[in-house]
PDB file of C-alpha atoms in Angstrom:
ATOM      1  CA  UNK A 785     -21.560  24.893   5.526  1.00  0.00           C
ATOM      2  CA  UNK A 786     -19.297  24.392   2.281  1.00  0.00           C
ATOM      3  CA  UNK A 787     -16.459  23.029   1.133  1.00  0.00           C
ATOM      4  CA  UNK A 788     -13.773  24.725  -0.890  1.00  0.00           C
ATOM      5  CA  UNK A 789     -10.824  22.433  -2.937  1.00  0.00           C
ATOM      6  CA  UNK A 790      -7.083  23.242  -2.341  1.00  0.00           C
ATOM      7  CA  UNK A 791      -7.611  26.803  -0.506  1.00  0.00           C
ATOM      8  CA  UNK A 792      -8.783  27.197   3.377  1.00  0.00           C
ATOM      9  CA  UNK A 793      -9.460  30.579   2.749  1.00  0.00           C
ATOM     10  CA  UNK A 794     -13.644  31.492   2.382  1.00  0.00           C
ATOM     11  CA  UNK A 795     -13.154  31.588  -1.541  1.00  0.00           C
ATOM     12  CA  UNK A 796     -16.254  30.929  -3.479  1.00  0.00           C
ATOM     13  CA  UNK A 797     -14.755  30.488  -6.664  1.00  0.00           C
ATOM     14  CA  UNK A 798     -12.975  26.988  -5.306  1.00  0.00           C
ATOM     15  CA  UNK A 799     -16.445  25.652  -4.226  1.00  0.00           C
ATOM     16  CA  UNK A 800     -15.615  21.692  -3.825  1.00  0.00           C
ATOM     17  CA  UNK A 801     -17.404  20.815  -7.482  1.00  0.00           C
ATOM     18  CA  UNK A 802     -17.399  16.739  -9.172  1.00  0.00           C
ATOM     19  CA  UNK A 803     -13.851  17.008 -10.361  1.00  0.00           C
ATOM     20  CA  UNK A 804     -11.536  15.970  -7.616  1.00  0.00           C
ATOM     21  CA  UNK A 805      -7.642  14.565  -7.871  1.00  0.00           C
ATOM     22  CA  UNK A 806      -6.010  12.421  -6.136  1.00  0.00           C
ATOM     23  CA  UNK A 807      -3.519  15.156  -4.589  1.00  0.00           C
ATOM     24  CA  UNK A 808      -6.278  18.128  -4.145  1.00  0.00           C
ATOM     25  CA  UNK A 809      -7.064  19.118  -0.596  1.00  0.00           C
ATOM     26  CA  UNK A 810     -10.617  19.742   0.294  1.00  0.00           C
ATOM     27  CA  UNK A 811     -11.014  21.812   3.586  1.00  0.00           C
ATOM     28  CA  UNK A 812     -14.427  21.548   5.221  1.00  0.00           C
ATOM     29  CA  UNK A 813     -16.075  25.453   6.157  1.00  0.00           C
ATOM     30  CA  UNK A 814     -18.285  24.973   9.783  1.00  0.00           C
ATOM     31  CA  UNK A 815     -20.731  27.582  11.054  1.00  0.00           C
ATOM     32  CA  UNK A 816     -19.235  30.061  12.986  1.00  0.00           C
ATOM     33  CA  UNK A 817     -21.487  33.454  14.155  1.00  0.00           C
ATOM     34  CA  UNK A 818     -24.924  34.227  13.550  1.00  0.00           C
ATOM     35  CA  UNK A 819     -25.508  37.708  12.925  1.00  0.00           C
ATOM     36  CA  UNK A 820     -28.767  39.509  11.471  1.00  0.00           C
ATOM     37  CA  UNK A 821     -28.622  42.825   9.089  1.00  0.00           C
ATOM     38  CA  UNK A 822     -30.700  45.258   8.554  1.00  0.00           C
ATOM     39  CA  UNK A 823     -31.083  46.157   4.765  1.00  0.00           C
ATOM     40  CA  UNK A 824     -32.522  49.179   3.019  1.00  0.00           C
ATOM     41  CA  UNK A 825     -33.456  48.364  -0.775  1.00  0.00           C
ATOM     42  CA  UNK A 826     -32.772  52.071  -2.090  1.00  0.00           C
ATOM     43  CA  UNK A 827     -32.151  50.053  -5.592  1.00  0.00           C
ATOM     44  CA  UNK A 828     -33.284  46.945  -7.296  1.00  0.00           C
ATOM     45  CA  UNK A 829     -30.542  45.161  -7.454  1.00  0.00           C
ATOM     46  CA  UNK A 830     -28.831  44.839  -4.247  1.00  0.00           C
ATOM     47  CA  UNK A 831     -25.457  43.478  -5.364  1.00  0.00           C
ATOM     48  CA  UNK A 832     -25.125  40.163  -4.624  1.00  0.00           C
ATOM     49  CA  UNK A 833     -24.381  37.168  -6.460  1.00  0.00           C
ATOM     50  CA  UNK A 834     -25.846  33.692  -5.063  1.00  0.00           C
ATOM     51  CA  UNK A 835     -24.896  30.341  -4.865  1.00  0.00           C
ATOM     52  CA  UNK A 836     -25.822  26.877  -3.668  1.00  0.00           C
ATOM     53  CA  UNK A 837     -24.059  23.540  -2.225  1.00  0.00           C
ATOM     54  CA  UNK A 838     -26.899  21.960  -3.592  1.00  0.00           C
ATOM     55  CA  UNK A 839     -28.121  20.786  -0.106  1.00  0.00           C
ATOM     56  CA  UNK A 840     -30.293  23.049   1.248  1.00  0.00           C
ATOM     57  CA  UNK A 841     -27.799  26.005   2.032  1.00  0.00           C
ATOM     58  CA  UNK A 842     -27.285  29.440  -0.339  1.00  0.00           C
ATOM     59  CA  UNK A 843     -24.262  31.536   0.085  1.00  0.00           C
ATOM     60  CA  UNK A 844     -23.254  34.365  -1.226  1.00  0.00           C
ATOM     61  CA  UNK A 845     -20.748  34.136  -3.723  1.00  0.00           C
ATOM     62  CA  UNK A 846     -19.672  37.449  -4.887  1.00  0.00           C
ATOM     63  CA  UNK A 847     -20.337  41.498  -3.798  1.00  0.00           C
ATOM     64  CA  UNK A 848     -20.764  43.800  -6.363  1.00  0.00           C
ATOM     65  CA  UNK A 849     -18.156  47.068  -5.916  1.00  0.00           C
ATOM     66  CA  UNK A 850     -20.264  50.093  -4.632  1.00  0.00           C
ATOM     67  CA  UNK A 851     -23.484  48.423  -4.100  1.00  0.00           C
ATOM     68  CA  UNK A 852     -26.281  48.888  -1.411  1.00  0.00           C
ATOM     69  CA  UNK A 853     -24.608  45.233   0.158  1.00  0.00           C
ATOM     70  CA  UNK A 854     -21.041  46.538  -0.098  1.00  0.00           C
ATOM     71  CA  UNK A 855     -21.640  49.460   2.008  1.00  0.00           C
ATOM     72  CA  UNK A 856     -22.722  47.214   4.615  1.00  0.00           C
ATOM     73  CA  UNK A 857     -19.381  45.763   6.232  1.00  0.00           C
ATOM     74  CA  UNK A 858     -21.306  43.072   8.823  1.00  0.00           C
ATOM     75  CA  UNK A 859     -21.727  40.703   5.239  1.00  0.00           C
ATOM     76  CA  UNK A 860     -19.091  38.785   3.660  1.00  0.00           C
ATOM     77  CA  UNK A 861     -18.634  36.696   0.790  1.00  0.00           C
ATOM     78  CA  UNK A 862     -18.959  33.440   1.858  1.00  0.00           C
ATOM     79  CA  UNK A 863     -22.231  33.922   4.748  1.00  0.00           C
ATOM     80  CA  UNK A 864     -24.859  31.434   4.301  1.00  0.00           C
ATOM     81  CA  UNK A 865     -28.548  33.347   4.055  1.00  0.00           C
ATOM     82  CA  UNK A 866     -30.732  31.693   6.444  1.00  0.00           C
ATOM     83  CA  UNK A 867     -33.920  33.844   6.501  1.00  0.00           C
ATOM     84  CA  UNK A 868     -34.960  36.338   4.838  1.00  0.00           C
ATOM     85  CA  UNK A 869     -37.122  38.769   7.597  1.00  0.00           C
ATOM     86  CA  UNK A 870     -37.964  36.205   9.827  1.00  0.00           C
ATOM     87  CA  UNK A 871     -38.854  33.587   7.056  1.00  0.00           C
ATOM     88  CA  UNK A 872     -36.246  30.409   6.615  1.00  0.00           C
ATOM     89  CA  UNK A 873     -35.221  30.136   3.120  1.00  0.00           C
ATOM     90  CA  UNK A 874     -32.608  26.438   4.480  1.00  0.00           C
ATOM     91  CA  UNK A 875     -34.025  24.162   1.343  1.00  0.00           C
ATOM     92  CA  UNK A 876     -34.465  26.418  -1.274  1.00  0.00           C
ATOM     93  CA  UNK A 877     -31.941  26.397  -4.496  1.00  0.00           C
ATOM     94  CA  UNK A 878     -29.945  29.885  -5.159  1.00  0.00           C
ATOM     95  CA  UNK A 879     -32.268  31.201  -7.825  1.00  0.00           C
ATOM     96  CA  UNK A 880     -35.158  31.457  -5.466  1.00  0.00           C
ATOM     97  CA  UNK A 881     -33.080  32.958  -2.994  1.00  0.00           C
ATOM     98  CA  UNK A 882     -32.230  35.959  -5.787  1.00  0.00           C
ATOM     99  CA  UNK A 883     -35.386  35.622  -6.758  1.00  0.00           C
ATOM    100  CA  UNK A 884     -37.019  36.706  -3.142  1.00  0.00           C
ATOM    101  CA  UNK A 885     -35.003  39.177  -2.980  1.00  0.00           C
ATOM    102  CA  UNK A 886     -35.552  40.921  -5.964  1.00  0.00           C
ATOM    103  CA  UNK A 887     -39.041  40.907  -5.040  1.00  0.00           C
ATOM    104  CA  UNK A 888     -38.781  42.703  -1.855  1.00  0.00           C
ATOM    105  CA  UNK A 889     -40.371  46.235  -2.089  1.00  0.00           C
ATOM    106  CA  UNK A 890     -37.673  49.367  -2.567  1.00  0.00           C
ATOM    107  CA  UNK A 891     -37.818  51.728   0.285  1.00  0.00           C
ATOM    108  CA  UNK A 892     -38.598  49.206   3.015  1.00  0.00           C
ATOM    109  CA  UNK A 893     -36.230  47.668   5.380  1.00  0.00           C
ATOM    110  CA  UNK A 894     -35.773  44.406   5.217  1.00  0.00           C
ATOM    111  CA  UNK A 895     -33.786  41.719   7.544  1.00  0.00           C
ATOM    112  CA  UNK A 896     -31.234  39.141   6.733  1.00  0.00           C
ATOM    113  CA  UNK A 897     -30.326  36.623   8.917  1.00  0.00           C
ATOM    114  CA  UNK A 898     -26.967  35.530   7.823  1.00  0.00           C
ATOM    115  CA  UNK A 899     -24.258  32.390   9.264  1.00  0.00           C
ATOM    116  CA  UNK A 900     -20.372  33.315   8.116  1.00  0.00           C
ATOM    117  CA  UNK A 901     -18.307  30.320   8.099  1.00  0.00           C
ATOM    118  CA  UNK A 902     -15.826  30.052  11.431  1.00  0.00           C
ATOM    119  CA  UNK A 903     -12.316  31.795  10.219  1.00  0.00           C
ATOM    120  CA  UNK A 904     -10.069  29.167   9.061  1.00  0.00           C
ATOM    121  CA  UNK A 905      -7.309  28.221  12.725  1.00  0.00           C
ATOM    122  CA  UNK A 906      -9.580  30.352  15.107  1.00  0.00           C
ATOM    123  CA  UNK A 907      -9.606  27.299  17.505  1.00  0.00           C
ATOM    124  CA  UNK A 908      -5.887  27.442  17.639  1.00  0.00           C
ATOM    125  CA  UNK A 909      -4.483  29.801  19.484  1.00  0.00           C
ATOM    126  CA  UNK A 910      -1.182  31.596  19.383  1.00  0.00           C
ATOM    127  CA  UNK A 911       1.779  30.160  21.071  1.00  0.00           C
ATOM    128  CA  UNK A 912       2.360  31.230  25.086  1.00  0.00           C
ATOM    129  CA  UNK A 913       4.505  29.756  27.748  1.00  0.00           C
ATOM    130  CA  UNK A 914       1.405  30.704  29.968  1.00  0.00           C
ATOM    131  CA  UNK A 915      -0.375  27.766  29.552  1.00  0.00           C
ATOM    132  CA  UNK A 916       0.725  24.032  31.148  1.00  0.00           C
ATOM    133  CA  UNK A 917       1.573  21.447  28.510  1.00  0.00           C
ATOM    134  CA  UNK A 918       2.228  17.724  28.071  1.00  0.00           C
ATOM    135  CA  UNK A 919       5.374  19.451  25.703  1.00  0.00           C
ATOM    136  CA  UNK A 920       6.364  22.253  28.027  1.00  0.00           C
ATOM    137  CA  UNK A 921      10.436  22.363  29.192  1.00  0.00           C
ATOM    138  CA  UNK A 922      11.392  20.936  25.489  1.00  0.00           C
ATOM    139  CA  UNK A 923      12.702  22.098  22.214  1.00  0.00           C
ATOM    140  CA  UNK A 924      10.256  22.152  19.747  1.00  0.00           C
ATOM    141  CA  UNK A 925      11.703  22.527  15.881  1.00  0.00           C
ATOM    142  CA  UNK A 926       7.799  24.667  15.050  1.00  0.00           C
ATOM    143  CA  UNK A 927       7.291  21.309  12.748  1.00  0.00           C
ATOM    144  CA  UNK A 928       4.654  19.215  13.951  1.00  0.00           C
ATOM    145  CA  UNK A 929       1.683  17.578  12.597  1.00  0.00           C
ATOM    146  CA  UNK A 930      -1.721  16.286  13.934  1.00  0.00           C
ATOM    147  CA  UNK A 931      -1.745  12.653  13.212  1.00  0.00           C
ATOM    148  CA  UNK A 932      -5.887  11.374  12.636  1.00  0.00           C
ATOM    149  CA  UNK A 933      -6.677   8.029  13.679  1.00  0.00           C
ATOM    150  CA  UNK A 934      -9.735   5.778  12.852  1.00  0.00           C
ATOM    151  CA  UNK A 935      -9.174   4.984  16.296  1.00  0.00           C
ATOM    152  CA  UNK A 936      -8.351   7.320  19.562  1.00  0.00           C
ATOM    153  CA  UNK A 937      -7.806  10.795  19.916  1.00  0.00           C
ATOM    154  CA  UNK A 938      -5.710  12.491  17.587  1.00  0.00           C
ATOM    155  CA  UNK A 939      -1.905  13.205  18.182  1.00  0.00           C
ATOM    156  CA  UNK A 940       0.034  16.126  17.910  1.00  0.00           C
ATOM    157  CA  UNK A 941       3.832  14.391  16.571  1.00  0.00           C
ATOM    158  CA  UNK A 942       6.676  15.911  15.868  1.00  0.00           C
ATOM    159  CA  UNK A 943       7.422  16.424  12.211  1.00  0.00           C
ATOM    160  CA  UNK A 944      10.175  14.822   9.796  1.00  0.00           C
ATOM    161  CA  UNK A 945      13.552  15.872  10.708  1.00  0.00           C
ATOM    162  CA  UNK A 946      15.805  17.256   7.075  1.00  0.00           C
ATOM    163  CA  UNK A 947      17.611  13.767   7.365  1.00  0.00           C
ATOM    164  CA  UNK A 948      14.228  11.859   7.254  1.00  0.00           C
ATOM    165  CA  UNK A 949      12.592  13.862   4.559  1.00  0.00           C
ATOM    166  CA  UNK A 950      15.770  13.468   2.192  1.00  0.00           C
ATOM    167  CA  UNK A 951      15.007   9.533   3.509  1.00  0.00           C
ATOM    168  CA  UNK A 952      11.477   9.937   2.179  1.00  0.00           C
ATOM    169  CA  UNK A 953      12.799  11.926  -1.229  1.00  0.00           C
ATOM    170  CA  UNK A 954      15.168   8.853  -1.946  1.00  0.00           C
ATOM    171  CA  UNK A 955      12.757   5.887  -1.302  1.00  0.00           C
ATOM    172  CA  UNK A 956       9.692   8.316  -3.433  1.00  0.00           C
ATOM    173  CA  UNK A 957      12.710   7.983  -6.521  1.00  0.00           C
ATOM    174  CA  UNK A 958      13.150   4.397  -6.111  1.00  0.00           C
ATOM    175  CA  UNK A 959       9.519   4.050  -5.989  1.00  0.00           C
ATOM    176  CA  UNK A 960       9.213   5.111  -9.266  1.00  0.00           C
ATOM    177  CA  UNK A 961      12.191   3.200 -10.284  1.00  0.00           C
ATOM    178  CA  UNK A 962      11.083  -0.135  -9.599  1.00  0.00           C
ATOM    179  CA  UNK A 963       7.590   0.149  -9.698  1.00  0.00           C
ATOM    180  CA  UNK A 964       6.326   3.109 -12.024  1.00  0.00           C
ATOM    181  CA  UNK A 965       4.755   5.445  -8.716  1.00  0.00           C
ATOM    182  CA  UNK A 966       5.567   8.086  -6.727  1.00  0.00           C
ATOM    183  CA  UNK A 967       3.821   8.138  -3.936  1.00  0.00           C
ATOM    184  CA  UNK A 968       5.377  10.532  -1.080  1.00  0.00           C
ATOM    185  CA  UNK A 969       3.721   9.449   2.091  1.00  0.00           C
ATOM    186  CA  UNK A 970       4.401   5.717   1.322  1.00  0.00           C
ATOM    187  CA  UNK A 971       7.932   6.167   1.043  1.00  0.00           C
ATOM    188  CA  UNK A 972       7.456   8.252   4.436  1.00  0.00           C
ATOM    189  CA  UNK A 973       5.439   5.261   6.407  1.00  0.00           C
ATOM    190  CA  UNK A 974       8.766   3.132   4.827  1.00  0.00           C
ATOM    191  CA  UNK A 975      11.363   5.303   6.320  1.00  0.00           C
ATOM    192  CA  UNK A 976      10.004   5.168   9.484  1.00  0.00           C
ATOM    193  CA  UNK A 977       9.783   1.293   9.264  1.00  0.00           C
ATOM    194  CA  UNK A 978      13.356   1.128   7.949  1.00  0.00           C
ATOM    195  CA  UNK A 979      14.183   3.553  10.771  1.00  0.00           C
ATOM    196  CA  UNK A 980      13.149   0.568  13.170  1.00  0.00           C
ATOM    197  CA  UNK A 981      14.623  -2.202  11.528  1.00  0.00           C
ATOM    198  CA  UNK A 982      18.076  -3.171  12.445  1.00  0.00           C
ATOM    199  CA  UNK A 983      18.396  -5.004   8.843  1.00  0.00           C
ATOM    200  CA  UNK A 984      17.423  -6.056   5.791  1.00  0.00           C
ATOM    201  CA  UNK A 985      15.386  -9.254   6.808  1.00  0.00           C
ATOM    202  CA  UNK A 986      13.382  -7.464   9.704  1.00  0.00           C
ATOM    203  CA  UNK A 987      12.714  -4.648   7.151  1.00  0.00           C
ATOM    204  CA  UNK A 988      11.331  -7.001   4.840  1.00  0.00           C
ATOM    205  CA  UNK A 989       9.260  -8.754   7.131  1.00  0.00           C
ATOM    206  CA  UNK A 990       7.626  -5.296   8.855  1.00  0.00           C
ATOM    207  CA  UNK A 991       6.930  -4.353   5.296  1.00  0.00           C
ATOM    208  CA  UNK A 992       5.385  -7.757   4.567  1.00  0.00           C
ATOM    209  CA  UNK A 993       3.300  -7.131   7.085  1.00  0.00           C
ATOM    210  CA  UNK A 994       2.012  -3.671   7.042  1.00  0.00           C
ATOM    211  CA  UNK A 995       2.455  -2.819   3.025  1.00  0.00           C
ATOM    212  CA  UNK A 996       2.154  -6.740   2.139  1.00  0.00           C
ATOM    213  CA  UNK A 997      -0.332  -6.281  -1.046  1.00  0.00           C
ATOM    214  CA  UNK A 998       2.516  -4.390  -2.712  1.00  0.00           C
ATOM    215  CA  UNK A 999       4.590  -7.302  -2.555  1.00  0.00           C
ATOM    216  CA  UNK A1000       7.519  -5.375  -2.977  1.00  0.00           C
ATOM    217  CA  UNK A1001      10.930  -7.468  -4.618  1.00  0.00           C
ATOM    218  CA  UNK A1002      13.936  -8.263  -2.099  1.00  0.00           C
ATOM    219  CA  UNK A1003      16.094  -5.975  -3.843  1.00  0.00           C
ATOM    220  CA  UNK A1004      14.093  -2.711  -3.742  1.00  0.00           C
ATOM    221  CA  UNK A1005      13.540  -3.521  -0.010  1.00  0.00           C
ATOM    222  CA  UNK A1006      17.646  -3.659   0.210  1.00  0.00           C
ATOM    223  CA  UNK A1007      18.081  -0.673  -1.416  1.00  0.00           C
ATOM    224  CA  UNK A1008      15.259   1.011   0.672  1.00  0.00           C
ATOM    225  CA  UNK A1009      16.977  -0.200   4.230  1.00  0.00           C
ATOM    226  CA  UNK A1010      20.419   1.057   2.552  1.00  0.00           C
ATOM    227  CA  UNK A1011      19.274   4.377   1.271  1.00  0.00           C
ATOM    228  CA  UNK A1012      17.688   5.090   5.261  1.00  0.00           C
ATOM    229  CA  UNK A1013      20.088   3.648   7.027  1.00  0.00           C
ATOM    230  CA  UNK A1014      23.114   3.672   5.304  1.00  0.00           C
ATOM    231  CA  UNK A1015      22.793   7.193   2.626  1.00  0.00           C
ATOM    232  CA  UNK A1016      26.420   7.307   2.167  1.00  0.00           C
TER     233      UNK A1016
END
């Protein structure tokens, strides 16, 4: 439906716009329920403020406090407006949308056919013992993370252990020390290489051959394989 930057809550005013950094998050809103209200028009101005993705789809942005809308707790900021009694509106830019609906008649019902965005972690569900596992029978630390590949189904991993991410925090400074960056899941893809490197050479030659366009220096790789390996 939308896309909002750095937030995965339905909040209109961090609508994904052109300015995007290199560190924002942008979390992607899908259709969840359909629902249709019926609306009264006791007013002419119902209380809503529209918007558009610029693709075909108007939401609603903001609810005006006390207004005939407000009063009706079924619509939400965020719901996409479909159709407007019966009559599709997908296509049209957000001004029309207002504009239709400051047409409609006072005194006569009117219905809105509205699609709210799916609630952000609704597919995941709380944790039971009920259900069989590929993980049941284990420890789990409650820090994971779903690993996406270009390739295969995604993996649920277990996350970096205190020792690792002090790993990653010392590689990210000499990072910056020898080449100007910081960069913190680098230096986390080169702990885990240095974890699996039983010295300097092999290090060097697993980095050659996954990171090889950085063409990092023999010493910084030393350093790297000392500060994972050897901390003290």
């Amino acid at each position: 439906l939308f896309c909002t930057l750095n937030t995965h809550k339905v909040d209109m005013q961090k609508l994904l716009g052109g300015q995007i950094g290199l560190e924002d998050f942008i979390f992607a809103h899908i259709r969840g329920e359909t629902k249709e209200v019926e609306v009264t028009k006791t007013e002419d101005a119902l209380g809503l403020t529209i918007t558009d993705n610029g693709a075909g789809y108007a939401f609603i942005k903001r609810i005006k406090e006390g207004s005939i809308i407000n009063r009706l707790q079924t619509v939400c900021v965020g719901d996409s407006i479909e159709a407007i009694n019966d009559h599709t509106i997908v296509g049209c830019r957000h001004y029309e949308v207002a504009r239709m609906l400051r047409e409609l008649p006072r005194a006569q019902p009117f219905t809105l056919r509205l699609v709210q965005p799916k609630k952000a972690f609704d597919m995941i569900g709380q944790r039971t013992r009920t259900g069989k596992s590929p993980g049941e029978g284990r420890v789990a630390s409650g820090k994971e993370t779903l690993r996406l590949r270009t390739q295969g189904p995604a993996v649920l991993e277990e996350g970096p252990s205190p020792s690792e991410e002090e790993a990653a925090r010392r590689v990210d400074d000499l990072l910056e020390s020898y080449m100007g960056i910081r960069d913190s899941e680098l230096a986390s893809t080169m702990v885990e290489a240095a974890k699996g490197s039983p010295s300097v050479a092999q290090l060097a030659q697993g980095l050659d051959s996954v990171l090889g366009e950085f063409a990092f220096p023999p010493e910084f790789v030393a350093e790297v394989w000392a500060a994972v390996c050897h901390p003290k």
